[in-house]
Amino acid sequence: MITLKSQREIEAMAESGQILANIHVALRDFIKPGITTMAINDFVEKAIRNAGAIPEQIGFEGYEFATCTSVNDEICHGFPSTKEVLKDGDLVKVDTVVNYKGAMSDSCWSYIVGESSPTVDRLKEVTKKAMYLGIEQAKVGNRIGDIGHAIQTYVEAEGFSVVRDFIGHGIGPTMHEGPAVPHYGLPGKGLRLKEGMTITIEPMVNTGTWKSKMDKNGWTARTQDGGISCQFEHTIAITSEGPKILTLQPE
């Protein structure tokens, strides 16, 4: 089911998105070598609740945590752990959903822990740019395939791969709504975008193969070849003036 949002509903989602964006900004200084992924989760959950909001991921299909914290070869849905200690050079993806007075926002950001490497730096740069190239295509009258095509052609030209098994989605009034938003595809194909749609664009980009495998926990996906995976995600609204990013962070 696809719901078209009113201006009032989009403004409410932007308030939710600002809470989430501020949390990601705070994580820039919080994430460092020696902390655990559970410490990240606890930091995020406390910040969400202190803002008067709800960490929407808790309880979603039985999921127990406020965040997904996915490290290195983990593509997505990594479980926070008190035993997983971050070290120099790790790439950690922090994904969370905020429910503020019923308005949803969803954003994932990638953080390099301590000292980086040229490969991880470039992967991060390409993934972030790919997300924004996809967002540029999220205009009234364009099609879902235009978003995925812009992302896929750029990423593959840079020598990386785009994950197929996990994609973007509609959001609001619940966490996951229609339409499905793949980060690959053909231009001019798929559902036509309409004013009032709210969706996530969240490419997952790998250094090696795009193919994934699942951990025994039934949630966490990893790259099949052990390559590094990166992700960036914004929640956006389709408006007559162009795409509006509802989870925009200050530089």
Short mmCIF file of C-alpha atoms in Angstrom, two decimals, residues 45-186:
data_model
loop_
_atom_site.label_atom_id
_atom_site.label_comp_id
_atom_site.label_asym_id
_atom_site.label_seq_id
_atom_site.Cartn_x
_atom_site.Cartn_y
_atom_site.Cartn_z
CA GLU A 45 18.26 4.72 22.14
CA LYS A 46 18.83 7.19 24.98
CA ALA A 47 19.00 10.12 22.55
CA ILE A 48 15.77 9.10 20.83
CA ARG A 49 13.90 8.74 24.12
CA ASN A 50 15.33 12.00 25.49
CA ALA A 51 13.85 13.74 22.44
CA GLY A 52 10.40 12.44 23.36
CA ALA A 53 10.42 9.94 20.50
CA ILE A 54 10.24 6.16 20.15
CA PRO A 55 12.97 3.86 18.75
CA GLU A 56 10.68 2.21 16.23
CA GLN A 57 12.94 -0.73 15.39
CA ILE A 58 12.50 -2.28 18.84
CA GLY A 59 9.90 -5.01 18.48
CA PHE A 60 9.72 -4.87 14.68
CA GLU A 61 9.17 -8.50 13.66
CA GLY A 62 10.82 -9.48 16.95
CA TYR A 63 13.93 -7.30 16.56
CA GLU A 64 15.28 -6.38 20.01
CA PHE A 65 17.46 -3.32 19.45
CA ALA A 66 17.08 0.39 18.70
CA THR A 67 19.70 0.21 15.95
CA CYS A 68 21.29 -2.06 13.42
CA THR A 69 25.07 -1.74 13.80
CA SER A 70 26.77 -3.49 10.90
CA VAL A 71 30.57 -3.67 10.79
CA ASN A 72 32.84 -4.20 7.77
CA ASP A 73 31.52 -7.21 5.78
CA GLU A 74 28.10 -6.99 7.44
CA ILE A 75 25.79 -5.45 4.86
CA CYS A 76 22.87 -4.68 7.14
CA HIS A 77 20.87 -5.71 10.23
CA GLY A 78 23.93 -6.29 12.39
CA PHE A 79 23.09 -6.99 16.04
CA PRO A 80 24.67 -4.62 18.59
CA SER A 81 26.95 -6.55 20.95
CA THR A 82 28.82 -5.95 24.19
CA LYS A 83 31.58 -8.21 22.82
CA GLU A 84 32.15 -6.47 19.49
CA VAL A 85 34.79 -3.82 20.18
CA LEU A 86 35.51 -1.39 17.37
CA LYS A 87 39.09 -0.91 16.22
CA ASP A 88 41.00 1.44 13.94
CA GLY A 89 39.91 1.12 10.32
CA ASP A 90 36.53 -0.50 10.97
CA LEU A 91 33.57 0.73 8.94
CA VAL A 92 30.37 0.72 11.01
CA LYS A 93 26.91 1.40 9.61
CA VAL A 94 24.35 2.72 12.10
CA ASP A 95 20.72 2.42 10.98
CA THR A 96 17.76 3.50 13.09
CA VAL A 97 14.13 4.60 12.78
CA VAL A 98 12.56 7.38 14.84
CA ASN A 99 8.85 7.60 15.59
CA TYR A 100 8.04 11.11 16.79
CA LYS A 101 4.36 11.60 17.58
CA GLY A 102 3.50 9.02 14.93
CA ALA A 103 5.76 10.50 12.22
CA MET A 104 8.50 8.19 10.92
CA SER A 105 12.04 8.84 9.76
CA ASP A 106 14.71 6.33 8.75
CA SER A 107 18.39 6.96 8.14
CA CYS A 108 21.61 4.96 8.04
CA TRP A 109 25.06 6.53 8.12
CA SER A 110 28.52 4.99 7.78
CA TYR A 111 31.36 5.89 10.11
CA ILE A 112 35.05 5.11 9.83
CA VAL A 113 36.48 4.21 13.22
CA GLY A 114 39.77 5.98 13.95
CA GLU A 115 42.33 5.80 11.13
CA SER A 116 40.98 4.85 7.72
CA SER A 117 42.42 3.33 4.54
CA PRO A 118 42.27 4.56 0.92
CA THR A 119 39.91 1.71 -0.07
CA VAL A 120 37.41 2.42 2.71
CA ASP A 121 37.61 6.17 2.12
CA ARG A 122 36.79 5.69 -1.56
CA LEU A 123 34.01 3.18 -0.86
CA LYS A 124 32.42 5.63 1.57
CA GLU A 125 32.70 8.53 -0.88
CA VAL A 126 31.20 6.54 -3.77
CA THR A 127 28.31 5.19 -1.65
CA LYS A 128 27.34 8.62 -0.36
CA LYS A 129 27.48 10.16 -3.84
CA ALA A 130 25.42 7.26 -5.21
CA MET A 131 22.69 7.98 -2.67
CA TYR A 132 22.53 11.64 -3.70
CA LEU A 133 22.49 10.71 -7.40
CA GLY A 134 19.50 8.51 -6.66
CA ILE A 135 17.81 11.29 -4.71
CA GLU A 136 18.22 13.65 -7.70
CA GLN A 137 16.03 11.28 -9.72
CA ALA A 138 13.24 11.21 -7.10
CA LYS A 139 11.08 13.74 -8.92
CA VAL A 140 7.40 13.85 -9.77
CA GLY A 141 6.87 12.02 -13.07
CA ASN A 142 10.06 9.99 -12.93
CA ARG A 143 9.94 6.25 -12.31
CA ILE A 144 11.44 4.03 -9.61
CA GLY A 145 13.83 2.59 -12.20
CA ASP A 146 15.36 6.02 -12.76
CA ILE A 147 16.58 6.04 -9.14
CA GLY A 148 18.12 2.60 -9.29
CA HIS A 149 19.67 3.15 -12.69
CA ALA A 150 21.44 6.34 -11.58
CA ILE A 151 22.88 4.55 -8.55
CA GLN A 152 23.87 1.33 -10.31
CA THR A 153 25.58 2.87 -13.32
CA TYR A 154 27.67 5.21 -11.17
CA VAL A 155 28.67 2.56 -8.61
CA GLU A 156 29.62 -0.05 -11.18
CA ALA A 157 31.61 2.49 -13.22
CA GLU A 158 33.62 3.13 -10.04
CA GLY A 159 34.45 -0.59 -9.70
CA PHE A 160 32.08 -1.46 -6.84
CA SER A 161 28.83 -3.45 -6.71
CA VAL A 162 25.27 -2.68 -5.58
CA VAL A 163 23.48 -5.06 -3.21
CA ARG A 164 20.31 -6.53 -4.74
CA ASP A 165 18.81 -8.38 -1.76
CA PHE A 166 18.06 -5.29 0.38
CA ILE A 167 16.41 -2.17 -0.99
CA GLY A 168 14.70 1.08 -0.09
CA HIS A 169 11.01 1.37 0.68
CA GLY A 170 8.10 3.64 1.35
CA ILE A 171 7.77 4.93 4.89
CA GLY A 172 4.84 6.30 6.91
CA PRO A 173 2.47 5.65 8.52
CA THR A 174 4.48 2.51 9.37
CA MET A 175 8.19 1.78 9.11
CA HIS A 176 7.98 -0.23 5.89
CA GLU A 177 5.41 0.64 3.23
CA GLY A 178 5.22 0.46 -0.54
CA PRO A 179 6.77 1.15 -2.94
CA ALA A 180 9.91 -1.00 -3.12
CA VAL A 181 12.90 1.15 -4.15
CA PRO A 182 15.74 -0.95 -5.63
CA HIS A 183 19.17 0.60 -6.08
CA TYR A 184 19.58 -0.99 -9.51
CA GLY A 185 17.37 -1.12 -12.57
CA LEU A 186 16.44 0.37 -15.90
#
